Short mmCIF file of C-alpha atoms and ligand atoms in Angstrom, two decimals:
data_model
loop_
_atom_site.label_atom_id
_atom_site.label_comp_id
_atom_site.label_asym_id
_atom_site.label_seq_id
_atom_site.Cartn_x
_atom_site.Cartn_y
_atom_site.Cartn_z
CA UNK W 1050 0.00 0.00 0.00
CA UNK W 1051 1.38 3.47 -0.84
CA UNK W 1052 1.94 5.69 2.15
CA UNK W 1053 -0.03 8.89 1.68
CA UNK W 1054 -0.98 11.61 4.16
CA UNK W 1055 -4.40 10.00 4.33
CA UNK W 1056 -2.89 6.77 5.69
CA UNK W 1057 0.15 8.10 7.60
CA UNK W 1058 -1.36 11.33 8.93
CA UNK W 1059 -0.79 14.91 7.76
CA UNK W 1060 2.23 15.72 9.93
CA UNK W 1061 4.68 15.45 7.02
CA UNK W 1062 2.86 18.30 5.27
CA UNK W 1063 2.82 20.60 8.30
CA UNK W 1064 4.73 23.89 7.92
CA UNK W 1065 8.10 23.87 9.69
CA UNK W 1066 7.13 26.87 11.82
CA UNK W 1067 4.25 24.91 13.39
CA UNK W 1068 6.65 22.22 14.59
CA UNK W 1069 8.32 24.62 17.02
CA UNK W 1070 7.56 23.85 20.61
CA UNK W 1071 4.33 25.80 20.83
CA UNK W 1072 2.94 22.99 22.96
CA UNK W 1073 -0.53 22.59 24.38
CA UNK W 1074 -0.18 25.95 26.08
CA UNK W 1075 -3.39 27.87 26.50
CA UNK W 1076 -5.47 24.98 25.18
CA UNK W 1077 -4.52 22.90 28.22
CA UNK W 1078 -5.56 25.72 30.54
CA UNK W 1079 -8.87 26.19 28.72
CA UNK W 1080 -9.49 22.42 28.89
CA UNK W 1081 -9.61 22.63 32.70
CA UNK W 1082 -12.74 24.73 32.33
CA UNK W 1083 -14.56 21.59 31.27
CA UNK W 1084 -13.78 19.65 34.48
CA UNK W 1085 -17.04 19.63 36.46
CA UNK W 1086 -17.11 21.26 39.89
CA UNK W 1087 -13.42 22.21 39.79
CA UNK W 1088 -12.33 25.06 42.05
CA UNK W 1089 -10.23 26.65 39.39
CA UNK W 1090 -7.37 29.02 40.12
CA UNK W 1091 -6.16 28.14 36.63
CA UNK W 1092 -7.57 30.37 33.88
CA UNK W 1093 -7.08 34.12 33.81
CA UNK W 1094 -10.77 34.62 33.18
CA UNK W 1095 -12.86 37.59 34.22
CA UNK W 1096 -15.72 36.94 36.66
CA UNK W 1097 -18.98 36.73 34.64
CA UNK W 1098 -20.58 38.84 37.35
CA UNK W 1099 -18.79 41.80 35.76
CA UNK W 1100 -20.31 41.28 32.31
CA UNK W 1101 -22.73 44.07 31.33
CA UNK W 1102 -25.41 41.78 29.90
CA UNK W 1103 -28.41 44.10 30.26
CA UNK W 1104 -26.57 47.08 28.85
CA UNK W 1105 -25.37 45.07 25.87
CA UNK W 1106 -28.92 43.83 25.28
CA UNK W 1107 -30.22 47.41 25.46
CA UNK W 1108 -27.59 48.62 23.00
CA UNK W 1109 -28.42 45.85 20.54
CA UNK W 1110 -32.09 46.83 20.77
CA UNK W 1111 -31.11 50.43 20.17
CA UNK W 1112 -28.96 49.55 17.14
CA UNK W 1113 -31.77 47.51 15.62
CA UNK W 1114 -34.47 50.08 16.31
CA UNK W 1115 -32.34 53.06 15.24
CA UNK W 1116 -31.45 51.69 11.80
CA UNK W 1117 -27.76 51.46 12.74
CA UNK W 1118 -25.78 50.19 9.77
CA UNK W 1119 -22.12 50.45 10.76
CA UNK W 1120 -22.38 47.84 13.51
CA UNK W 1121 -23.51 45.17 11.07
CA UNK W 1122 -21.22 45.97 8.14
CA UNK W 1123 -17.54 45.32 7.35
CA UNK W 1124 -15.31 47.94 8.94
CA UNK W 1125 -12.11 49.61 7.75
CA UNK W 1126 -9.07 47.51 8.69
CA UNK W 1127 -7.77 50.12 11.15
CA UNK W 1128 -11.18 50.33 12.81
CA UNK W 1129 -14.36 52.41 12.63
CA UNK W 1130 -13.86 56.15 13.13
CA UNK W 1131 -16.13 56.42 16.20
CA UNK W 1132 -14.61 53.52 18.13
CA UNK W 1133 -11.06 54.70 17.23
CA UNK W 1134 -11.96 58.07 18.66
CA UNK W 1135 -13.36 56.43 21.81
CA UNK W 1136 -10.12 54.44 22.30
CA UNK W 1137 -8.04 57.58 21.68
CA UNK W 1138 -10.15 59.45 24.27
CA UNK W 1139 -9.52 56.73 26.83
CA UNK W 1140 -5.78 56.68 26.14
CA UNK W 1141 -5.63 60.45 26.52
CA UNK W 1142 -7.59 60.40 29.77
CA UNK W 1143 -5.93 57.35 31.34
CA UNK W 1144 -2.38 57.63 30.03
CA UNK W 1145 -2.01 61.33 29.33
CA UNK W 1146 -1.21 61.07 25.64
CA UNK W 1147 -3.60 61.16 22.70
CA UNK W 1148 -2.42 59.07 19.75
CA UNK W 1149 -2.41 60.58 16.29
CA UNK W 1150 -4.87 58.98 13.87
CA UNK W 1151 -2.12 57.01 12.16
CA UNK W 1152 -0.71 55.58 15.41
CA UNK W 1153 -3.74 53.61 16.61
CA UNK W 1154 -5.57 50.53 15.32
CA UNK W 1155 -8.34 48.34 16.71
CA UNK W 1156 -7.59 44.63 16.88
CA UNK W 1157 -9.53 41.44 17.58
CA UNK W 1158 -8.18 41.16 21.11
CA UNK W 1159 -4.65 41.73 22.34
CA UNK W 1160 -3.54 38.31 21.19
CA UNK W 1161 -4.16 39.39 17.59
CA UNK W 1162 -1.99 42.46 18.15
CA UNK W 1163 0.86 40.16 19.25
CA UNK W 1164 0.29 37.99 16.20
CA UNK W 1165 0.41 41.04 13.91
CA UNK W 1166 3.63 42.26 15.54
CA UNK W 1167 5.22 38.84 15.11
CA UNK W 1168 4.06 38.55 11.54
CA UNK W 1169 5.39 42.00 10.67
CA UNK W 1170 8.69 42.06 12.57
CA UNK W 1171 9.98 38.55 13.31
CA UNK W 1172 12.15 36.41 11.09
CA UNK W 1173 13.22 32.93 12.21
CA UNK W 1174 15.94 33.17 14.85
CA UNK W 1175 15.25 36.79 15.81
CA UNK W 1176 15.69 37.40 19.51
CA UNK W 1177 12.71 38.45 21.62
CA UNK W 1178 13.31 39.28 25.25
CA UNK W 1179 10.42 38.38 27.55
CA UNK W 1180 9.99 38.52 31.28
CA UNK W 1181 10.62 35.27 33.12
CA UNK W 1182 7.83 34.36 33.78
CA UNK W 1183 5.53 35.88 31.16
CA UNK W 1184 2.14 35.50 29.48
CA UNK W 1185 1.83 32.10 27.86
CA UNK W 1186 -0.03 33.47 24.82
CA UNK W 1187 2.91 35.76 24.06
CA UNK W 1188 5.39 32.87 24.28
CA UNK W 1189 3.22 30.93 21.85
CA UNK W 1190 2.73 33.88 19.51
CA UNK W 1191 6.44 34.72 19.24
CA UNK W 1192 7.43 31.05 18.99
CA UNK W 1193 5.02 30.56 16.11
CA UNK W 1194 7.29 32.91 14.12
CA UNK W 1195 10.32 30.84 15.13
CA UNK W 1196 11.76 33.61 17.27
CA UNK W 1197 14.39 32.80 19.84
CA UNK W 1198 13.05 33.75 23.27
CA UNK W 1199 15.29 34.97 26.07
CA UNK W 1200 13.75 35.39 29.52
CA UNK W 1201 15.08 38.13 31.79
CA UNK W 1202 14.12 37.72 35.45
CA UNK W 1203 11.43 39.58 37.34
CA UNK W 1204 11.45 40.49 41.01
CA UNK W 1205 8.72 42.05 43.14
CA UNK W 1206 9.32 45.35 41.29
CA UNK W 1207 8.87 43.88 37.84
CA UNK W 1208 11.43 43.30 35.11
CA UNK W 1209 15.01 43.51 36.37
CA UNK W 1210 16.04 46.37 34.12
CA UNK W 1211 19.60 46.39 35.53
CA UNK W 1212 19.97 42.74 34.59
CA UNK W 1213 18.65 43.49 31.09
CA UNK W 1214 21.20 46.27 30.79
CA UNK W 1215 24.00 43.88 31.78
CA UNK W 1216 22.88 41.36 29.19
CA UNK W 1217 22.67 44.04 26.50
CA UNK W 1218 26.16 45.20 27.40
CA UNK W 1219 27.31 41.58 27.10
CA UNK W 1220 26.01 41.36 23.54
CA UNK W 1221 22.31 40.45 23.71
CA UNK W 1222 20.67 41.89 20.57
CA UNK W 1223 16.87 41.66 20.75
CA UNK W 1224 14.55 42.95 18.06
CA UNK W 1225 11.64 43.08 20.49
CA UNK W 1226 11.21 43.24 24.22
CA UNK W 1227 7.81 42.12 25.48
CA UNK W 1228 6.70 43.32 28.91
CA UNK W 1229 3.53 43.50 31.01
CA UNK W 1230 4.36 46.38 33.34
CA UNK W 1231 1.10 46.53 35.31
CA UNK W 1232 -0.23 43.68 37.48
CA UNK W 1233 1.70 41.19 35.44
CA UNK W 1234 0.39 37.87 34.19
CA UNK W 1235 1.44 35.52 35.74
CA UNK W 1236 3.52 37.08 38.52
CA UNK W 1237 1.05 39.69 39.83
CA UNK W 1238 3.81 42.32 40.16
CA UNK W 1239 4.18 45.78 38.58
CA UNK W 1240 7.21 47.52 37.12
CA UNK W 1241 8.46 50.10 39.60
CA UNK W 1242 8.16 53.76 38.56
CA UNK W 1243 11.93 54.27 38.68
CA UNK W 1244 12.55 51.39 36.26
CA UNK W 1245 10.24 52.68 33.53
CA UNK W 1246 12.17 55.58 32.00
CA UNK W 1247 15.48 53.63 32.12
CA UNK W 1248 13.83 50.77 30.21
CA UNK W 1249 12.64 53.16 27.51
CA UNK W 1250 16.15 54.63 27.35
CA UNK W 1251 17.64 51.16 26.84
CA UNK W 1252 15.31 50.64 23.87
CA UNK W 1253 16.47 53.92 22.35
CA UNK W 1254 20.11 53.18 22.96
CA UNK W 1255 20.07 49.60 21.70
CA UNK W 1256 17.52 49.99 18.92
CA UNK W 1257 14.88 47.47 19.96
CA UNK W 1258 11.12 47.87 20.05
CA UNK W 1259 9.28 47.54 23.36
CA UNK W 1260 5.97 45.70 23.16
CA UNK W 1261 4.00 46.89 26.19
CA UNK W 1262 1.01 44.72 27.08
CA UNK W 1263 -1.43 46.60 29.32
CA UNK W 1264 -4.05 43.86 29.70
CA UNK W 1265 -4.53 44.49 33.45
CA UNK W 1266 -3.50 48.14 33.69
CA UNK W 1267 -7.00 49.44 34.38
CA UNK W 1268 -7.64 46.82 37.06
CA UNK W 1269 -5.61 48.30 39.91
CA UNK W 1270 -6.97 47.85 43.43
CA UNK W 1271 -6.13 51.46 44.32
CA UNK W 1272 -6.07 54.75 42.45
CA UNK W 1273 -2.29 54.49 41.98
CA UNK W 1274 -1.23 54.38 38.33
CA UNK W 1275 2.27 54.61 36.96
CA UNK W 1276 3.13 56.16 33.60
CA UNK W 1277 2.72 53.71 30.74
CA UNK W 1278 5.87 52.92 28.77
CA UNK W 1279 4.09 54.11 25.62
CA UNK W 1280 3.44 57.53 27.18
CA UNK W 1281 7.14 57.74 28.14
CA UNK W 1282 8.48 56.52 24.80
CA UNK W 1283 5.96 56.71 21.96
CA UNK W 1284 8.95 56.53 19.57
CA UNK W 1285 10.10 53.09 20.79
CA UNK W 1286 7.00 51.45 22.26
CA UNK W 1287 4.05 49.71 20.71
CA UNK W 1288 1.34 49.16 23.29
CA UNK W 1289 -1.20 46.36 23.05
CA UNK W 1290 -4.41 46.48 25.05
CA UNK W 1291 -7.59 44.49 25.44
CA UNK W 1292 -11.19 45.05 26.45
CA UNK W 1293 -11.48 41.41 27.59
CA UNK W 1294 -10.99 42.22 31.27
CA UNK W 1295 -12.68 45.63 31.33
CA UNK W 1296 -15.74 44.84 29.15
CA UNK W 1297 -16.03 41.14 28.24
CA UNK W 1298 -13.97 38.63 26.25
CA UNK W 1299 -17.02 37.56 24.24
CA UNK W 1300 -16.41 40.76 22.30
CA UNK W 1301 -12.96 40.09 20.86
CA UNK W 1302 -11.52 43.57 20.94
CA UNK W 1303 -8.25 45.29 21.68
CA UNK W 1304 -5.89 47.96 20.40
CA UNK W 1305 -2.35 48.54 19.29
CA UNK W 1306 -0.77 51.97 19.44
CA UNK W 1307 2.75 52.86 18.43
CA UNK W 1308 4.87 54.78 15.92
CA UNK W 1309 2.87 55.49 12.74
CA UNK W 1310 5.23 53.46 10.60
CA UNK W 1311 4.73 50.39 12.80
CA UNK W 1312 1.00 50.90 13.03
CA UNK W 1313 0.81 50.98 9.21
CA UNK W 1314 2.59 47.62 9.01
CA UNK W 1315 0.21 46.10 11.53
CA UNK W 1316 -2.77 47.36 9.52
CA UNK W 1317 -1.28 45.79 6.40
CA UNK W 1318 -0.80 42.46 8.20
CA UNK W 1319 -4.33 42.63 9.61
CA UNK W 1320 -5.81 42.65 6.12
CA UNK W 1321 -4.65 39.05 5.85
CA UNK W 1322 -5.76 37.85 9.28
CA UNK W 1323 -9.34 38.97 9.83
CA UNK W 1324 -9.48 42.08 7.64
CA UNK W 1325 -11.19 44.03 10.41
CA UNK W 1326 -12.21 43.58 14.05
CA UNK W 1327 -15.94 42.88 14.29
CA UNK W 1328 -17.84 46.14 13.86
CA UNK W 1329 -20.57 45.06 16.26
CA UNK W 1330 -18.13 44.71 19.14
CA UNK W 1331 -16.45 47.99 18.21
CA UNK W 1332 -19.75 49.85 18.36
CA UNK W 1333 -20.82 48.17 21.62
CA UNK W 1334 -17.55 49.24 23.21
CA UNK W 1335 -17.72 52.75 21.79
CA UNK W 1336 -21.21 53.39 23.14
CA UNK W 1337 -20.43 51.80 26.49
CA UNK W 1338 -17.32 53.92 26.84
CA UNK W 1339 -19.02 57.19 25.80
CA UNK W 1340 -21.88 56.66 28.26
CA UNK W 1341 -19.49 56.12 31.13
CA UNK W 1342 -20.53 52.49 31.47
CA UNK W 1343 -17.01 51.10 31.10
CA UNK W 1344 -15.81 53.30 33.95
CA UNK W 1345 -18.74 52.18 36.12
CA UNK W 1346 -18.04 48.55 35.29
CA UNK W 1347 -14.36 49.09 36.11
CA UNK W 1348 -15.18 50.55 39.52
CA UNK W 1349 -17.22 47.47 40.38
CA UNK W 1350 -14.70 45.04 38.86
CA UNK W 1351 -11.78 46.54 40.71
CA UNK W 1352 -13.60 46.25 44.04
CA UNK W 1353 -14.62 42.67 43.25
CA UNK W 1354 -11.11 41.52 42.30
CA UNK W 1355 -9.59 43.35 45.23
CA UNK W 1356 -11.94 41.52 47.60
CA UNK W 1357 -11.18 38.15 46.03
CA UNK W 1358 -7.44 38.82 45.92
CA UNK W 1359 -7.36 39.77 49.59
CA UNK W 1360 -9.36 36.70 50.49
CA UNK W 1361 -6.96 34.44 48.61
CA UNK W 1362 -3.91 36.02 50.22
CA UNK W 1363 -5.46 35.55 53.66
CA UNK W 1364 -6.20 31.91 52.83
CA UNK W 1365 -2.61 31.36 51.64
CA UNK W 1366 -1.36 32.82 54.89
CA UNK W 1367 -3.51 30.34 56.84
CA UNK W 1368 -3.01 27.24 54.73
CA UNK W 1369 0.41 27.10 53.11
CA UNK W 1370 3.40 25.51 54.81
CA UNK W 1371 6.41 27.42 56.07
CA UNK W 1372 8.84 28.25 53.26
CA UNK W 1373 6.13 28.88 50.65
CA UNK W 1374 6.23 32.42 49.23
CA UNK W 1375 3.78 34.38 47.11
CA UNK W 1376 3.48 37.80 45.54
CA UNK W 1377 1.02 40.43 46.78
CA UNK W 1378 -0.75 41.87 43.73
CA UNK W 1379 -1.94 45.50 43.70
CA UNK W 1380 -4.32 44.76 40.84
CA UNK W 1381 -5.11 42.21 38.16
CA UNK W 1382 -5.94 38.54 38.63
CA UNK W 1383 -2.82 36.72 39.84
CA UNK W 1384 -0.50 35.76 42.63
CA UNK W 1385 2.65 33.75 41.97
CA UNK W 1386 3.68 31.02 44.37
CA UNK W 1387 7.19 29.76 44.97
CA UNK W 1388 7.28 26.39 46.70
CA UNK W 1389 10.91 25.46 47.26
CA UNK W 1390 11.53 21.81 46.40
CA UNK W 1391 8.08 21.22 44.85
CA UNK W 1392 7.40 19.76 41.42
CA UNK W 1393 4.57 21.96 40.22
CA UNK W 1394 3.58 19.79 37.25
CA UNK W 1395 3.02 16.84 39.54
CA UNK W 1396 1.34 19.10 42.07
CA UNK W 1397 -1.08 20.41 39.43
CA UNK W 1398 -2.21 16.93 38.47
CA UNK W 1399 -2.65 15.89 42.10
CA UNK W 1400 -4.58 19.11 42.71
CA UNK W 1401 -7.02 18.32 39.88
CA UNK W 1402 -7.72 14.95 41.53
CA UNK W 1403 -8.67 16.91 44.66
CA UNK W 1404 -10.90 19.20 42.61
CA UNK W 1405 -8.54 22.20 42.45
CA UNK W 1406 -7.13 23.73 39.25
CA UNK W 1407 -3.74 25.46 39.27
CA UNK W 1408 -1.20 26.15 36.53
CA UNK W 1409 2.41 24.93 36.89
CA UNK W 1410 4.86 27.80 36.58
CA UNK W 1411 7.04 26.12 33.93
CA UNK W 1412 4.41 27.00 31.30
CA UNK W 1413 5.25 30.67 31.73
CA UNK W 1414 8.96 30.36 30.99
CA UNK W 1415 10.34 29.79 27.50
CA UNK W 1416 13.25 27.77 28.88
CA UNK W 1417 11.84 25.17 31.25
CA UNK W 1418 12.53 27.11 34.44
CA UNK W 1419 9.96 27.57 37.18
CA UNK W 1420 9.56 23.93 38.29
CA UNK W 1421 8.83 25.06 41.85
CA UNK W 1422 6.39 27.83 40.95
CA UNK W 1423 2.62 28.00 40.44
CA UNK W 1424 0.26 30.63 39.08
CA UNK W 1425 -2.92 31.20 41.05
CA UNK W 1426 -5.73 33.25 39.59
CA UNK W 1427 -8.40 34.48 41.99
CA UNK W 1428 -10.61 36.18 39.40
CA UNK W 1429 -13.05 33.37 38.61
CA UNK W 1430 -13.41 31.53 41.91
CA UNK W 1431 -16.49 32.21 44.06
CA UNK W 1432 -15.50 33.96 47.27
CA UNK W 1433 -16.55 31.13 49.56
CA UNK W 1434 -14.73 28.50 47.53
CA UNK W 1435 -11.44 30.41 47.59
CA UNK W 1436 -10.87 29.29 51.21
CA UNK W 1437 -11.84 25.70 50.42
CA UNK W 1438 -9.58 25.53 47.35
CA UNK W 1439 -6.54 27.01 49.08
CA UNK W 1440 -7.08 24.75 52.11
CA UNK W 1441 -7.04 21.73 49.80
CA UNK W 1442 -3.88 22.97 48.12
CA UNK W 1443 -2.30 23.52 51.52
CA UNK W 1444 -3.21 19.98 52.57
CA UNK W 1445 -1.59 18.59 49.42
CA UNK W 1446 1.61 20.44 50.16
C1 LIG A 2850 -1.10 39.63 29.57
C2 LIG A 2850 -2.20 39.29 28.62
N1 LIG A 2850 -2.17 39.79 27.39
C3 LIG A 2850 -3.13 39.51 26.50
C4 LIG A 2850 -4.19 38.69 26.83
C5 LIG A 2850 -5.20 38.34 25.77
O1 LIG A 2850 -6.15 39.28 25.66
P1 LIG A 2850 -7.29 39.10 24.56
O2 LIG A 2850 -8.41 38.41 25.23
O3 LIG A 2850 -7.63 40.49 24.20
O4 LIG A 2850 -6.72 38.37 23.42
C6 LIG A 2850 -4.27 38.16 28.10
C7 LIG A 2850 -5.38 37.27 28.44
O5 LIG A 2850 -5.35 36.46 29.31
C8 LIG A 2850 -3.25 38.45 29.01
O6 LIG A 2850 -3.24 37.92 30.24
#
């Protein structure tokens, strides 16, 4: 019998770039969602309680009754004018800088922005510096373009910029540096104010582009906000943002803002991914933002996540053995555990047997480090079950 793909499988035809070690990654985290009755500290999902269902229903009614056309039609690749203006307004108000029209584009979620950046700027073997640990989706996105990922360590004040500087001086030559300065996923830490301008300066001096992911920036537990890297260095930073945590992920929406030349390349690449972000979602977000509903939602969400975060930290304090350490987030969804001597992959599978979902830290490093670390997300767990879940984890340890 002749061996054909139909008999031997299609692997031989797969593109070389898909054979890189992209791994199960996010899919394995999403799969945990299907386990019944799991107390899941695994996914970085927003609490459905924050979703503005009634307001979205009312807006859809309004669009239908008012003869709205834009929401139901194809949109320009960069985005519809009204929603672009609404995003620019928010950037101006929240980050103190209004982007020029040719600096901003609307994407289908932040993950698409990362995909567009990779597609436009990465050749096989190019070096991308990431934080160790970092967002799994970013590792997967950059790997899918066969980039070579180098992780620079984080501490409780975010990326170790001094260490980066040492590595640059020793010859490290990245094209991109990807960072999540605010309430980082997975570590739950933020980049200290005094490290921000020096990081931007390093990009200028060494000629790399900073990719600033602000997925959790608006979800601080207090009023404290630090200057975004993009506002400090609009010449060397492209910022990617998402409405998944501030509005709802069912509307796949985000933005990318950076130097006009870069923005133009991303728009060109976007024509060949989805052509435009869904106009319906763009209009829902625009109206919600203009009416002040996003700010109201944010006020409630921030209080909710703060309450859950504090509850989880208190439970960790009660339940974890001596020697365990964890970060104290000032916003976002995550705390990062270090459990000296533990094997977190084994721990995660034993935890699932006990009905608790956690993510082993190794997934968040591009180089296999993090065997004794775990990401805990408090965003999706019901308040009362936080104590139960952490107590079970403590008992396992
Ligand atoms: C740091 C970070 N960036 C980007 C994303 C993806 O956002 P989106 O839903 O807009 O693709 C996430 C989602 O978990 C995230 O944690």
